[in-house]
Amino acid sequence: MDKLKIIGEPLPDMPWEDRPADCKEVLWRYSKNPVIPRDIIPTSNSVFNSAVVPFKGGYAGVFRCDDTNRRMRLHVGFSADAIHWNISETKLEFECEDEEIGKFVYAYDPRVCFIEDRYYITWCNGYHGPTIGVAYTFDFETFHQLENAYLPFNRNGVMFPRKINGNFAMLSRPSDNGHTPFGDIFYSESPDMCFWGKHRHVMAPAPFEVSAWQCLKVGAGPIPIETSEGWLLIYHGVLQSCNGYVYSFGAALLDLDQPWKIKYRTGPYLLSPQKDYECVGDVPNVTFPCAALHDPESDRIAIYYGCADTVTGLAFGHISEIIEFTKKNSIV
Ligand code: BMA
């Protein structure tokens, strides 16, 4: 491969640990996982499926904190090192010009994406069932809520970090009102972050006999990373075992100009629930990535993933190795 080019701001101080000597995997886990415990704030039952970004020389995040009523809430947090987090004890409140849209029902699985001059937050928003809520902030203090992107039911709204074909672009996964035993990833564009269209199919679950970990449903994970090999998308896939759903994750490379076209897609998973904290919790056997930090210069990536719907884990890797692995083991 020609010299790989990775787009993004330098992040030399991002969280990092070298690959352990005995590790042969593409990704390896942070030795002090889970990086965020379930009870980091007094009222949280669990903190998982959360989004972190570089912010003002440190880091900010929007965290899924289910409370001890087991209600799904978002909370803002800040950190100097992206490992030790100070998470607000009060839930994130959106400001919204339209009362009907701004009426809070529930919020979960946030993603945060910096585009041009602000941070956009997308999340699974309760509006007659789950759909994709959208908001923006400049400072992680005031959040302006916009129209929901889609009709219900939808989950896993993940924005691209720049406009594509002159439009904002988002991946999502139409779903049902329950635990959705199906799910494909779709791509949509918007000229104004209000009206979404140009919907294109991106990815279906894989056939069981080809790649079983992703044979029931798939959904986009962190914000895609732009590289000279295409958009690097980390996505989750689900297998249905006799014991329930199992959530693992893999990678795909999407065409830069037509991101609904998949160039490569991993057959083997990159990470699956194997550690106790990934297998035991409120929902066993879930590894669910929602954010990644990366440093183009050092080729490093740190992936934040929810573990068993209870705590947050961190895994490390090299972008070039993930790309090489994806191309070598592609099922496309
Ligand atoms: C999905 C979402 C995620 C969750 C996963 C496993 O449908 O609700 O938030 O991590 O199920 O329970």
Coordinates of C-alpha atoms and ligand atoms in Angstrom, one line a residue:
M1 CA 0.0 0.0 0.0
D2 CA 1.2 3.6 -0.8
K3 CA 2.1 5.5 2.3
L4 CA -1.1 5.7 4.4
K5 CA -2.5 9.2 5.0
I6 CA -4.6 9.7 8.1
I7 CA -6.7 12.9 8.4
G8 CA -7.2 14.5 11.8
E9 CA -5.7 17.0 14.3
P10 CA -2.5 15.9 16.1
L11 CA -3.2 14.3 19.4
P12 CA 0.2 13.2 20.7
D13 CA -1.0 13.1 24.4
M14 CA -4.0 10.8 23.8
P15 CA -4.4 7.8 26.1
W16 CA -2.0 5.0 25.1
E17 CA -0.4 1.8 26.2
D18 CA 1.9 -0.3 24.0
R19 CA 0.8 -3.7 22.8
P20 CA 1.5 -6.3 25.5
A21 CA 4.4 -8.6 24.5
D22 CA 2.1 -11.7 24.5
C23 CA -0.7 -10.1 22.4
K24 CA -1.2 -11.1 18.8
E25 CA -4.5 -9.3 18.3
V26 CA -5.0 -6.2 16.2
L27 CA -6.6 -4.4 19.3
W28 CA -5.6 -4.7 22.9
R29 CA -7.4 -3.6 26.0
Y30 CA -6.3 -0.9 28.5
S31 CA -4.7 -2.7 31.4
K32 CA -6.8 -0.8 33.9
N33 CA -10.1 -1.4 32.2
P34 CA -12.9 -0.5 32.9
V35 CA -11.8 3.1 32.5
I36 CA -15.1 4.4 33.8
P37 CA -16.8 2.5 36.6
R38 CA -20.6 2.2 36.8
D39 CA -21.0 4.3 39.9
I40 CA -18.7 7.2 39.0
I41 CA -21.5 9.6 40.0
P42 CA -23.8 8.9 43.0
T43 CA -26.9 8.4 40.9
S44 CA -25.6 6.2 38.1
N45 CA -26.5 2.6 37.8
S46 CA -24.1 2.3 34.8
V47 CA -21.9 4.4 32.5
F48 CA -21.3 3.0 29.0
N49 CA -21.8 3.5 25.2
S50 CA -20.4 7.1 25.6
A51 CA -18.6 9.6 23.4
V52 CA -15.4 11.6 24.0
V53 CA -13.6 14.2 21.9
P54 CA -10.6 16.5 22.2
F55 CA -11.6 19.8 23.7
K56 CA -9.6 22.9 24.6
G57 CA -6.3 21.1 25.2
G58 CA -8.1 18.4 27.2
Y59 CA -11.1 16.3 26.5
A60 CA -14.9 16.5 26.8
G61 CA -17.5 13.8 26.6
V62 CA -21.2 13.0 26.5
F63 CA -21.8 10.0 28.6
R64 CA -24.7 7.5 28.7
C65 CA -25.5 7.4 32.4
D66 CA -28.5 5.2 33.2
D67 CA -29.7 6.2 36.7
T68 CA -30.8 4.1 39.5
N69 CA -34.4 4.3 38.3
R70 CA -32.8 2.7 35.2
R71 CA -33.7 5.7 33.1
M72 CA -31.5 6.5 30.2
R73 CA -29.8 9.9 30.5
L74 CA -26.9 11.8 29.0
H75 CA -24.3 13.6 31.2
V76 CA -21.4 15.9 30.3
G77 CA -17.9 15.2 31.5
F78 CA -14.4 16.7 31.2
S79 CA -11.0 15.2 31.6
A80 CA -7.4 16.3 31.3
D81 CA -6.1 12.9 30.1
A82 CA -9.3 11.2 28.7
I83 CA -8.9 8.5 31.4
H84 CA -9.9 10.2 34.6
W85 CA -13.3 11.8 34.1
N86 CA -15.2 14.4 36.0
I87 CA -18.8 13.7 35.1
S88 CA -21.6 16.1 35.9
E89 CA -24.0 14.8 38.5
T90 CA -26.9 16.5 36.8
K91 CA -28.2 15.3 33.4
L92 CA -27.6 17.2 30.2
E93 CA -30.4 19.6 29.4
F94 CA -30.9 20.6 25.7
E95 CA -32.2 24.0 24.7
C96 CA -34.7 23.7 21.9
E97 CA -36.9 26.3 20.1
D98 CA -39.6 23.8 19.5
E99 CA -41.3 22.5 22.7
E100 CA -42.5 19.3 21.1
I101 CA -39.0 18.3 19.9
G102 CA -37.3 19.5 23.1
K103 CA -39.6 17.5 25.4
F104 CA -37.3 15.0 27.0
V105 CA -38.3 11.3 27.0
Y106 CA -35.0 9.4 27.1
A107 CA -31.6 9.7 25.6
Y108 CA -28.9 7.1 25.0
D109 CA -25.9 5.9 22.9
P110 CA -24.5 9.4 22.1
R111 CA -21.9 10.2 19.5
V112 CA -20.0 13.5 19.3
C113 CA -18.6 14.9 16.0
F114 CA -16.6 18.1 15.4
I115 CA -17.6 19.6 12.1
E116 CA -16.3 23.0 10.9
D117 CA -16.9 25.2 14.0
R118 CA -18.9 23.2 16.5
Y119 CA -19.6 19.8 18.1
Y120 CA -22.6 17.9 17.0
I121 CA -24.2 15.4 19.3
T122 CA -26.4 12.6 17.9
W123 CA -28.1 10.1 20.1
C124 CA -31.0 7.7 20.3
N125 CA -33.8 10.1 21.3
G126 CA -37.2 9.1 22.6
Y127 CA -39.9 10.6 20.3
H128 CA -42.8 8.1 19.9
G129 CA -40.1 5.4 20.0
P130 CA -36.4 5.7 19.4
T131 CA -35.1 8.0 16.6
I132 CA -32.0 10.1 16.1
G133 CA -31.8 13.3 18.1
V134 CA -29.4 16.0 16.9
A135 CA -27.9 19.0 18.8
Y136 CA -24.8 21.1 18.7
T137 CA -22.6 22.9 21.2
F138 CA -19.6 25.1 21.2
D139 CA -18.6 24.8 24.8
F140 CA -20.2 21.7 26.3
E141 CA -22.3 23.9 28.5
T142 CA -25.1 25.0 26.3
F143 CA -26.6 22.5 23.9
H144 CA -28.9 23.5 21.1
Q145 CA -31.3 20.8 20.0
L146 CA -32.3 20.6 16.4
E147 CA -35.0 18.5 14.7
N148 CA -34.8 14.8 14.9
A149 CA -33.1 13.5 11.8
Y150 CA -35.4 10.7 11.0
L151 CA -38.8 9.2 11.6
P152 CA -38.9 6.6 14.4
F153 CA -37.6 4.0 14.7
N154 CA -33.9 4.5 14.3
R155 CA -30.7 4.0 16.3
N156 CA -26.9 4.6 15.9
G157 CA -26.8 8.0 14.2
V158 CA -23.2 8.6 13.4
M159 CA -22.0 11.8 11.6
F160 CA -19.1 12.1 9.2
P161 CA -16.6 14.7 10.4
R162 CA -16.9 16.8 7.2
K163 CA -19.4 17.5 4.5
I164 CA -19.6 15.0 1.6
N165 CA -20.8 16.1 -1.8
G166 CA -21.5 19.5 -0.2
N167 CA -23.9 18.1 2.4
F168 CA -23.7 16.9 6.0
A169 CA -23.6 13.1 6.1
M170 CA -24.8 10.6 8.7
L171 CA -25.0 6.8 9.1
S172 CA -27.9 5.3 10.9
R173 CA -29.7 2.0 11.5
P174 CA -33.5 1.9 11.1
S175 CA -34.9 -0.3 13.8
D176 CA -38.1 -1.3 15.7
N177 CA -39.4 -0.2 19.0
G178 CA -37.9 -3.1 20.9
H179 CA -34.7 -5.0 20.9
T180 CA -34.6 -5.2 17.1
P181 CA -33.7 -8.6 15.7
F182 CA -32.5 -7.1 12.4
G183 CA -30.6 -4.1 11.2
D184 CA -28.7 -2.6 8.3
I185 CA -26.6 0.5 8.1
F186 CA -27.8 3.3 5.9
Y187 CA -26.3 6.6 4.7
S188 CA -28.1 10.0 4.5
E189 CA -27.2 13.5 3.6
S190 CA -28.5 16.9 4.7
P191 CA -27.8 20.4 3.4
D192 CA -28.8 22.1 6.6
M193 CA -28.9 19.5 9.5
C194 CA -32.7 19.7 9.4
F195 CA -33.8 17.8 6.3
W196 CA -32.2 14.4 5.7
G197 CA -32.4 12.5 2.4
K198 CA -30.5 10.8 -0.4
H199 CA -30.7 7.7 1.7
R200 CA -28.4 4.9 0.5
H201 CA -27.9 1.3 1.8
V202 CA -24.4 0.7 3.2
M203 CA -24.2 -2.6 4.8
A204 CA -26.4 -5.6 5.7
P205 CA -25.6 -8.3 8.3
A206 CA -23.2 -11.0 7.0
P207 CA -24.4 -14.4 6.1
F208 CA -24.1 -16.7 9.2
E209 CA -21.8 -19.1 7.4
V210 CA -19.5 -16.3 6.4
S211 CA -19.1 -14.2 9.6
A212 CA -21.4 -15.2 12.4
W213 CA -20.6 -12.4 14.9
Q214 CA -22.3 -9.9 12.6
C215 CA -25.1 -12.1 11.2
L216 CA -28.1 -10.6 13.0
K217 CA -27.6 -6.8 12.8
V218 CA -24.9 -4.2 12.3
G219 CA -24.6 -0.6 13.4
A220 CA -22.0 2.2 13.0
G221 CA -19.8 2.9 16.0
P222 CA -17.4 5.9 16.4
I223 CA -17.2 8.8 14.0
P224 CA -15.5 7.4 10.8
I225 CA -11.8 8.4 10.3
E226 CA -10.8 9.7 6.9
T227 CA -7.7 8.0 5.4
S228 CA -6.2 7.6 2.0
E229 CA -7.6 4.1 1.9
G230 CA -11.2 5.3 2.5
W231 CA -13.3 6.1 5.6
L232 CA -12.3 3.8 8.4
L233 CA -15.6 2.7 10.1
I234 CA -15.6 0.7 13.3
Y235 CA -19.0 -0.9 13.6
H236 CA -20.7 -3.4 15.9
G237 CA -22.2 -6.6 14.8
V238 CA -24.6 -8.9 16.7
L239 CA -25.0 -12.7 16.9
Q240 CA -28.0 -14.4 18.5
S241 CA -26.9 -17.3 20.6
C242 CA -29.1 -19.5 22.8
N243 CA -28.1 -17.1 25.6
G244 CA -29.2 -13.9 23.9
Y245 CA -27.5 -11.2 21.8
V246 CA -23.7 -11.0 21.6
Y247 CA -22.2 -7.6 20.5
S248 CA -18.7 -7.6 19.0
F249 CA -17.1 -5.1 16.7
G250 CA -15.1 -5.0 13.5
A251 CA -14.0 -2.5 10.8
A252 CA -14.9 -1.5 7.3
L253 CA -13.4 0.9 4.7
L254 CA -16.0 3.0 2.9
D255 CA -15.4 4.9 -0.4
L256 CA -14.4 8.6 0.3
D257 CA -16.9 10.2 -2.1
Q258 CA -19.6 7.6 -2.0
P259 CA -19.5 6.3 1.6
W260 CA -22.4 3.9 1.0
K261 CA -20.0 1.8 -1.1
I262 CA -18.0 -0.6 1.0
K263 CA -14.5 -1.4 -0.2
Y264 CA -13.5 -3.8 2.5
R265 CA -15.1 -5.3 5.6
T266 CA -13.6 -7.6 8.3
G267 CA -14.7 -11.2 8.5
P268 CA -13.1 -11.9 11.9
Y269 CA -14.1 -9.5 14.7
L270 CA -11.6 -7.0 16.1
L271 CA -12.9 -7.4 19.6
S272 CA -15.6 -9.5 21.2
P273 CA -16.9 -9.9 24.8
Q274 CA -14.3 -12.0 26.6
K275 CA -13.3 -10.3 29.8
D276 CA -15.4 -10.6 32.9
Y277 CA -16.5 -6.9 32.7
E278 CA -17.6 -7.5 29.1
C279 CA -19.5 -10.7 29.8
V280 CA -21.1 -9.9 33.2
G281 CA -23.3 -6.9 33.9
D282 CA -26.7 -5.6 33.2
V283 CA -26.7 -7.0 29.6
P284 CA -24.1 -9.7 29.4
N285 CA -21.8 -10.2 26.4
V286 CA -21.8 -6.7 24.9
T287 CA -18.9 -4.7 23.6
F288 CA -20.3 -1.5 21.9
P289 CA -18.0 1.2 20.6
C290 CA -19.2 4.8 20.4
A291 CA -16.1 6.9 20.2
A292 CA -12.4 6.9 19.2
L293 CA -9.5 9.3 19.7
H294 CA -6.7 9.1 17.1
D295 CA -3.4 10.7 16.4
P296 CA -2.5 10.8 12.7
E297 CA 1.2 11.2 13.3
S298 CA 1.7 8.2 15.5
D299 CA -1.0 6.1 13.8
R300 CA -2.6 5.4 17.2
I301 CA -6.3 4.9 17.9
A302 CA -8.0 4.5 21.3
I303 CA -11.5 3.1 21.1
Y304 CA -14.1 3.7 23.9
Y305 CA -16.7 0.9 24.1
G306 CA -19.5 0.1 26.4
C307 CA -19.0 -3.2 28.3
A308 CA -22.0 -5.3 29.2
D309 CA -24.2 -2.2 29.2
T310 CA -22.6 -1.4 32.6
V311 CA -19.1 0.2 32.4
T312 CA -16.8 1.8 29.8
G313 CA -13.7 0.1 28.4
L314 CA -10.8 1.4 26.3
A315 CA -8.9 -0.5 23.6
F316 CA -5.8 0.5 21.6
G317 CA -4.5 -0.2 18.2
H318 CA -2.7 1.1 15.2
I319 CA -4.8 2.5 12.3
S320 CA -2.5 1.1 9.7
E321 CA -2.7 -2.4 11.2
I322 CA -6.5 -2.2 11.4
I323 CA -6.6 -1.2 7.7
E324 CA -4.2 -3.9 6.7
F325 CA -6.2 -6.5 8.7
T326 CA -9.5 -5.3 7.2
K327 CA -8.2 -5.6 3.7
K328 CA -6.5 -9.0 4.3
N329 CA -9.6 -10.5 5.9
S330 CA -12.3 -8.8 3.9
I331 CA -15.6 -10.5 3.2
V332 CA -16.6 -8.0 0.5
Ligands
BMA1 C1 -28.8 -1.9 21.7 C2 -28.8 -0.6 22.4 C3 -27.4 -0.4 23.1 C4 -27.1 -1.6 24.0 C5 -27.3 -2.9 23.2 C6 -27.1 -4.1 24.1 O1 -30.1 -2.1 21.1 O2 -29.8 -0.5 23.3 O3 -27.5 0.7 23.9 O4 -25.7 -1.6 24.4 O5 -28.6 -2.9 22.7 O6 -28.1 -4.1 25.1

